[in-house]
């Protein structure tokens, strides 16, 4: 067909025009430019303002608020409380998440779907709804204490709310799904022939699990633990409701500094500390495991 006769020189010229040259901007950048602009305006600009505010003391550059963080006994106690609660929460969430993920990875398809729904449905609920539900369940005349008293197990209500125990229960309930899904993905990727090889040389089921299965999934355990820890550092609603003002964590203290005591520079310094801690933990995750895989990227 005459219309299809195109010379090799014309094809080469068209390919040269279509290929992005060293000084030619990729046209696809135009599609992401609005998103980049929104990120700069709504995230990076306020973040830069917050960092600048943390170095402000009566209009002058100062490290006063960072010294306040390290010298104030009240702030150090709050940071220690935050670290203690998040560490305990992470450990419990990892144990429960590992058990749930192991069950999901090795049960039948129908049971796996049912268990996945049991994990996902509470995960989709609002954190405020979940915290209020736990408050109703854990209070002195709540369902748990009433049931234990009626069963004759205890004679007086247990202190399950407005303390660290209540905060840890609420946070574990929220954070377990964040441990389950990275662990489940790692367990599904374990080659079953490894366990068969261990059993073929005489290892028991327990020794095969401890010596083969657990080390194979350890990078995912570490990555899931770091993710749960990072999410736990930013908790605000659950400690506020289940702690009843007696358990103050870092994010709640930042809110109090902004809304009640109006110490915005202190809130900025605490936010920078939280941001640096989060960045350091993400760096550690990237060193030990595949961060893209942990975050769900292909």
CSV table of C-alpha atoms in Angstrom, one decimal:
chain,number,residue,atom,x,y,z
A,1,UNK,CA,0.0,0.0,0.0
A,2,UNK,CA,1.5,3.4,-1.0
A,3,UNK,CA,0.4,5.1,2.1
A,4,UNK,CA,2.5,2.7,4.3
A,5,UNK,CA,5.8,3.4,2.5
A,6,UNK,CA,7.8,5.2,5.1
A,7,UNK,CA,11.5,5.6,4.7
A,8,UNK,CA,14.0,4.4,7.5
A,9,UNK,CA,15.2,8.0,7.8
A,10,UNK,CA,11.7,9.2,8.6
A,11,UNK,CA,11.2,6.5,11.2
A,12,UNK,CA,14.6,7.4,12.9
A,13,UNK,CA,13.6,11.1,12.9
A,14,UNK,CA,10.2,10.3,14.5
A,15,UNK,CA,11.9,8.1,17.1
A,16,UNK,CA,14.4,10.9,17.9
A,17,UNK,CA,11.6,13.4,18.4
A,18,UNK,CA,9.6,11.0,20.7
A,19,UNK,CA,12.6,10.0,22.8
A,20,UNK,CA,13.2,12.3,25.9
A,21,UNK,CA,16.4,14.1,25.3
A,22,UNK,CA,18.9,15.2,27.9
A,23,UNK,CA,17.3,18.7,28.0
A,24,UNK,CA,13.7,17.8,27.2
A,25,UNK,CA,11.2,17.4,30.1
A,26,UNK,CA,9.3,14.1,30.2
A,27,UNK,CA,5.6,15.1,29.3
A,28,UNK,CA,4.3,12.7,32.0
A,29,UNK,CA,5.7,15.0,34.7
A,30,UNK,CA,2.8,17.3,33.9
A,31,UNK,CA,0.4,14.7,35.3
A,32,UNK,CA,2.1,14.6,38.7
A,33,UNK,CA,2.9,18.3,38.9
A,34,UNK,CA,-0.4,19.2,40.7
A,35,UNK,CA,0.2,16.4,43.3
A,36,UNK,CA,3.7,17.6,43.8
A,37,UNK,CA,2.5,21.2,44.2
A,38,UNK,CA,-0.1,20.1,46.8
A,39,UNK,CA,2.5,18.1,48.8
A,40,UNK,CA,4.7,21.2,48.8
A,41,UNK,CA,1.9,23.5,49.9
A,42,UNK,CA,0.1,21.3,52.4
A,43,UNK,CA,2.9,19.2,53.8
A,44,UNK,CA,6.4,20.4,53.2
A,45,UNK,CA,5.7,24.1,53.8
A,46,UNK,CA,4.0,23.6,57.2
A,47,UNK,CA,6.7,21.1,58.1
A,48,UNK,CA,9.4,23.7,57.3
A,49,UNK,CA,7.5,26.3,59.3
A,50,UNK,CA,7.2,23.9,62.3
A,51,UNK,CA,10.9,23.1,62.2
A,52,UNK,CA,11.7,26.8,62.2
A,53,UNK,CA,9.3,27.4,65.0
A,54,UNK,CA,11.1,24.8,67.2
A,55,UNK,CA,14.2,27.0,67.1
A,56,UNK,CA,12.3,30.2,68.0
A,57,UNK,CA,12.7,31.8,71.4
A,58,UNK,CA,11.2,35.3,71.7
A,59,UNK,CA,11.9,35.9,68.0
A,60,UNK,CA,15.5,34.7,68.1
A,61,UNK,CA,17.2,31.5,67.0
A,62,UNK,CA,17.7,29.3,70.1
A,63,UNK,CA,18.0,25.6,71.1
A,64,UNK,CA,16.0,26.5,74.3
A,65,UNK,CA,13.1,24.1,73.5
A,66,UNK,CA,15.4,21.2,72.7
A,67,UNK,CA,17.2,21.7,76.0
A,68,UNK,CA,13.8,21.9,77.7
A,69,UNK,CA,13.0,18.4,76.3
A,70,UNK,CA,16.2,16.9,77.7
A,71,UNK,CA,16.1,18.7,81.1
A,72,UNK,CA,12.4,18.8,82.1
A,73,UNK,CA,11.6,15.9,84.3
A,74,UNK,CA,7.9,16.1,83.3
A,75,UNK,CA,8.7,15.8,79.5
A,76,UNK,CA,11.3,13.1,80.1
A,77,UNK,CA,8.7,11.1,82.1
A,78,UNK,CA,6.2,11.6,79.3
A,79,UNK,CA,8.7,10.4,76.7
A,80,UNK,CA,9.6,7.4,78.9
A,81,UNK,CA,5.9,6.5,79.2
A,82,UNK,CA,5.5,6.8,75.5
A,83,UNK,CA,8.5,4.5,74.8
A,84,UNK,CA,7.4,2.0,77.4
A,85,UNK,CA,3.8,1.7,76.2
A,86,UNK,CA,4.8,1.6,72.5
A,87,UNK,CA,7.4,-1.1,73.2
A,88,UNK,CA,5.0,-3.3,75.1
A,89,UNK,CA,2.3,-2.7,72.5
A,90,UNK,CA,4.6,-3.7,69.7
A,91,UNK,CA,5.7,-6.9,71.4
A,92,UNK,CA,2.2,-8.0,72.1
A,93,UNK,CA,1.0,-7.0,68.6
A,94,UNK,CA,3.9,-9.0,67.0
A,95,UNK,CA,3.1,-12.2,68.9
A,96,UNK,CA,-0.6,-12.0,68.2
A,97,UNK,CA,0.0,-10.9,64.6
A,98,UNK,CA,2.5,-13.8,64.0
A,99,UNK,CA,0.0,-16.4,65.3
A,100,UNK,CA,-2.8,-15.0,63.2
A,101,UNK,CA,-0.6,-14.7,60.1
A,102,UNK,CA,0.6,-18.2,60.5
A,103,UNK,CA,-2.9,-19.5,60.8
A,104,UNK,CA,-4.0,-17.5,57.7
A,105,UNK,CA,-1.0,-18.9,55.7
A,106,UNK,CA,-1.6,-22.5,56.5
A,107,UNK,CA,-5.4,-23.0,56.6
A,108,UNK,CA,-7.9,-23.7,53.9
A,109,UNK,CA,-9.1,-21.1,51.5
A,110,UNK,CA,-12.5,-20.6,53.1
A,111,UNK,CA,-11.1,-20.4,56.6
A,112,UNK,CA,-8.5,-18.0,55.4
A,113,UNK,CA,-11.1,-15.7,53.9
A,114,UNK,CA,-13.1,-15.8,57.2
A,115,UNK,CA,-10.1,-15.0,59.3
A,116,UNK,CA,-9.1,-12.2,56.9
A,117,UNK,CA,-12.5,-10.7,57.3
A,118,UNK,CA,-12.2,-10.9,61.1
A,119,UNK,CA,-9.0,-8.9,60.9
A,120,UNK,CA,-10.2,-6.4,58.3
A,121,UNK,CA,-13.6,-5.5,59.6
A,122,UNK,CA,-12.4,-4.0,62.9
A,123,UNK,CA,-9.5,-2.5,60.9
A,124,UNK,CA,-12.0,-0.5,58.8
A,125,UNK,CA,-13.8,0.9,61.8
A,126,UNK,CA,-13.0,4.4,63.1
A,127,UNK,CA,-10.3,4.6,65.8
A,128,UNK,CA,-12.7,6.7,67.8
A,129,UNK,CA,-15.5,4.1,67.7
A,130,UNK,CA,-13.1,1.4,68.7
A,131,UNK,CA,-11.7,3.4,71.6
A,132,UNK,CA,-15.2,4.2,72.9
A,133,UNK,CA,-16.2,0.6,72.5
A,134,UNK,CA,-13.2,-0.6,74.6
A,135,UNK,CA,-14.1,2.1,77.2
A,136,UNK,CA,-17.6,0.6,77.5
A,137,UNK,CA,-16.2,-2.9,77.8
A,138,UNK,CA,-13.4,-2.2,80.2
A,139,UNK,CA,-15.0,0.1,82.7
A,140,UNK,CA,-15.8,-1.0,86.3
A,141,UNK,CA,-19.4,-2.0,85.4
A,142,UNK,CA,-18.6,-3.0,81.9
A,143,UNK,CA,-19.1,-6.4,80.2
A,144,UNK,CA,-15.7,-7.9,81.1
A,145,UNK,CA,-15.7,-6.9,84.8
A,146,UNK,CA,-19.4,-7.9,85.2
A,147,UNK,CA,-18.8,-11.2,83.6
A,148,UNK,CA,-15.8,-12.0,85.8
A,149,UNK,CA,-17.7,-11.0,88.9
A,150,UNK,CA,-20.8,-13.1,87.9
A,151,UNK,CA,-18.5,-16.1,87.2
A,152,UNK,CA,-17.0,-15.8,90.7
A,153,UNK,CA,-13.4,-15.3,89.3
A,154,UNK,CA,-13.0,-11.9,90.9
A,155,UNK,CA,-14.7,-10.1,93.8
A,156,UNK,CA,-14.2,-6.5,92.8
A,157,UNK,CA,-13.8,-4.8,89.4
A,158,UNK,CA,-10.3,-4.9,87.8
A,159,UNK,CA,-8.8,-1.5,86.9
A,160,UNK,CA,-8.8,-2.0,83.1
A,161,UNK,CA,-9.4,1.5,81.9
A,162,UNK,CA,-8.0,5.0,82.6
A,163,UNK,CA,-4.6,3.5,83.1
A,164,UNK,CA,-1.7,2.1,81.0
A,165,UNK,CA,-3.5,-1.3,80.8
A,166,UNK,CA,-6.5,0.2,79.0
A,167,UNK,CA,-4.3,2.1,76.6
A,168,UNK,CA,-2.2,-1.0,75.7
A,169,UNK,CA,-5.4,-3.0,75.1
A,170,UNK,CA,-6.8,-0.4,72.8
A,171,UNK,CA,-3.5,0.1,70.9
A,172,UNK,CA,-2.9,-3.6,70.5
A,173,UNK,CA,-6.4,-4.0,69.0
A,174,UNK,CA,-5.7,-1.3,66.5
A,175,UNK,CA,-2.1,-2.3,65.6
A,176,UNK,CA,-2.4,-6.1,65.2
A,177,UNK,CA,-3.6,-5.8,61.5
A,178,UNK,CA,-0.4,-3.8,60.7
A,179,UNK,CA,1.6,-6.8,61.9
A,180,UNK,CA,-0.6,-9.4,60.4
A,181,UNK,CA,-0.4,-8.5,56.7
A,182,UNK,CA,3.4,-8.0,56.2
A,183,UNK,CA,3.9,-11.3,58.1
A,184,UNK,CA,1.3,-13.1,56.1
A,185,UNK,CA,2.9,-12.0,52.8
A,186,UNK,CA,6.3,-13.2,54.0
A,187,UNK,CA,4.9,-16.6,55.2
A,188,UNK,CA,3.1,-17.1,51.9
A,189,UNK,CA,6.5,-16.6,50.1
A,190,UNK,CA,8.2,-19.3,52.2
A,191,UNK,CA,9.1,-22.3,50.1
A,192,UNK,CA,7.4,-25.4,51.6
A,193,UNK,CA,10.2,-27.6,50.3
A,194,UNK,CA,12.5,-26.0,53.0
A,195,UNK,CA,10.3,-27.5,55.8
A,196,UNK,CA,10.0,-30.8,53.9
A,197,UNK,CA,13.8,-30.9,53.6
A,198,UNK,CA,14.2,-30.3,57.4
A,199,UNK,CA,11.7,-33.0,58.2
A,200,UNK,CA,13.4,-35.4,55.8
A,201,UNK,CA,16.7,-35.2,57.8
A,202,UNK,CA,14.9,-36.1,61.0
A,203,UNK,CA,14.0,-32.7,62.5
A,204,UNK,CA,10.8,-32.5,64.5
A,205,UNK,CA,8.0,-30.1,63.6
A,206,UNK,CA,9.0,-27.8,66.3
A,207,UNK,CA,12.8,-27.9,65.4
A,208,UNK,CA,11.8,-27.3,61.7
A,209,UNK,CA,9.8,-24.3,62.8
A,210,UNK,CA,12.5,-22.8,65.1
A,211,UNK,CA,15.5,-23.6,62.8
A,212,UNK,CA,14.0,-23.0,59.4
A,213,UNK,CA,10.7,-21.3,59.3
A,214,UNK,CA,11.3,-18.6,62.0
A,215,UNK,CA,14.7,-17.4,60.6
A,216,UNK,CA,13.2,-17.3,57.1
A,217,UNK,CA,10.4,-14.9,58.3
A,218,UNK,CA,12.6,-12.9,60.7
A,219,UNK,CA,13.1,-9.9,58.3
A,220,UNK,CA,9.3,-9.6,58.0
A,221,UNK,CA,9.0,-9.8,61.8
A,222,UNK,CA,11.5,-7.0,62.1
A,223,UNK,CA,9.9,-4.9,59.5
A,224,UNK,CA,6.4,-5.4,60.9
A,225,UNK,CA,7.7,-4.6,64.4
A,226,UNK,CA,9.2,-1.3,63.2
A,227,UNK,CA,6.0,-0.3,61.4
A,228,UNK,CA,3.9,-1.1,64.4
A,229,UNK,CA,6.3,0.9,66.6
A,230,UNK,CA,6.2,3.9,64.2
A,231,UNK,CA,2.4,3.9,64.2
A,232,UNK,CA,2.3,3.6,68.0
A,233,UNK,CA,4.5,6.7,68.4
A,234,UNK,CA,1.8,8.8,66.7
A,235,UNK,CA,-1.2,7.5,68.7
A,236,UNK,CA,-3.4,10.3,70.1
A,237,UNK,CA,-7.1,9.3,70.3
A,238,UNK,CA,-6.8,5.9,72.0
A,239,UNK,CA,-4.5,7.1,74.9
A,240,UNK,CA,-6.7,10.2,75.3
A,241,UNK,CA,-9.9,8.2,75.8
A,242,UNK,CA,-8.7,5.0,77.5
A,243,UNK,CA,-6.0,6.8,79.5
A,244,UNK,CA,-8.5,9.3,80.9
A,245,UNK,CA,-5.8,12.0,81.2
A,246,UNK,CA,-3.7,9.9,83.5
A,247,UNK,CA,-1.6,8.4,80.6
A,248,UNK,CA,-0.2,11.2,78.4
A,249,UNK,CA,1.8,10.1,75.3
A,250,UNK,CA,3.9,12.2,72.9
A,251,UNK,CA,1.3,13.1,70.4
A,252,UNK,CA,-1.3,14.0,73.1
A,253,UNK,CA,1.4,16.2,74.7
A,254,UNK,CA,1.9,18.0,71.4
A,255,UNK,CA,-1.8,18.6,71.2
A,256,UNK,CA,-1.9,20.0,74.7
A,257,UNK,CA,1.0,22.3,74.0
A,258,UNK,CA,-0.7,23.7,70.9
A,259,UNK,CA,-4.3,24.0,72.1
A,260,UNK,CA,-4.1,24.5,75.8
A,261,UNK,CA,-0.7,25.8,77.0
A,262,UNK,CA,0.0,27.6,73.7
A,263,UNK,CA,3.7,26.6,73.7
A,264,UNK,CA,3.9,26.2,70.0
A,265,UNK,CA,7.7,26.1,69.9
A,266,UNK,CA,7.8,23.2,72.3
A,267,UNK,CA,5.2,21.4,70.2
A,268,UNK,CA,7.4,22.1,67.2
A,269,UNK,CA,10.5,20.7,68.9
A,270,UNK,CA,8.6,17.6,70.1
A,271,UNK,CA,7.3,17.1,66.5
A,272,UNK,CA,10.8,17.3,65.1
A,273,UNK,CA,12.0,14.7,67.7
A,274,UNK,CA,9.0,12.4,66.6
A,275,UNK,CA,9.8,13.0,62.9
A,276,UNK,CA,13.5,12.2,63.4
A,277,UNK,CA,12.7,9.0,65.4
A,278,UNK,CA,10.3,7.9,62.6
A,279,UNK,CA,12.9,8.6,59.9
A,280,UNK,CA,15.6,6.6,61.8
A,281,UNK,CA,13.3,3.7,62.3
A,282,UNK,CA,12.4,3.7,58.5
A,283,UNK,CA,16.1,3.7,57.8
A,284,UNK,CA,16.6,0.7,60.0
A,285,UNK,CA,13.8,-1.1,58.2
A,286,UNK,CA,15.3,-0.4,54.9
A,287,UNK,CA,18.7,-1.8,56.1
A,288,UNK,CA,17.3,-5.0,57.4
A,289,UNK,CA,14.4,-5.8,55.0
A,290,UNK,CA,12.9,-4.8,51.7
A,291,UNK,CA,11.0,-1.5,52.6
A,292,UNK,CA,9.1,-1.5,49.3
A,293,UNK,CA,7.8,-5.0,50.0
A,294,UNK,CA,6.9,-4.2,53.6
A,295,UNK,CA,4.9,-1.1,52.5
A,296,UNK,CA,3.1,-3.2,49.9
A,297,UNK,CA,4.8,-2.0,46.7
A,298,UNK,CA,5.2,-4.4,43.9
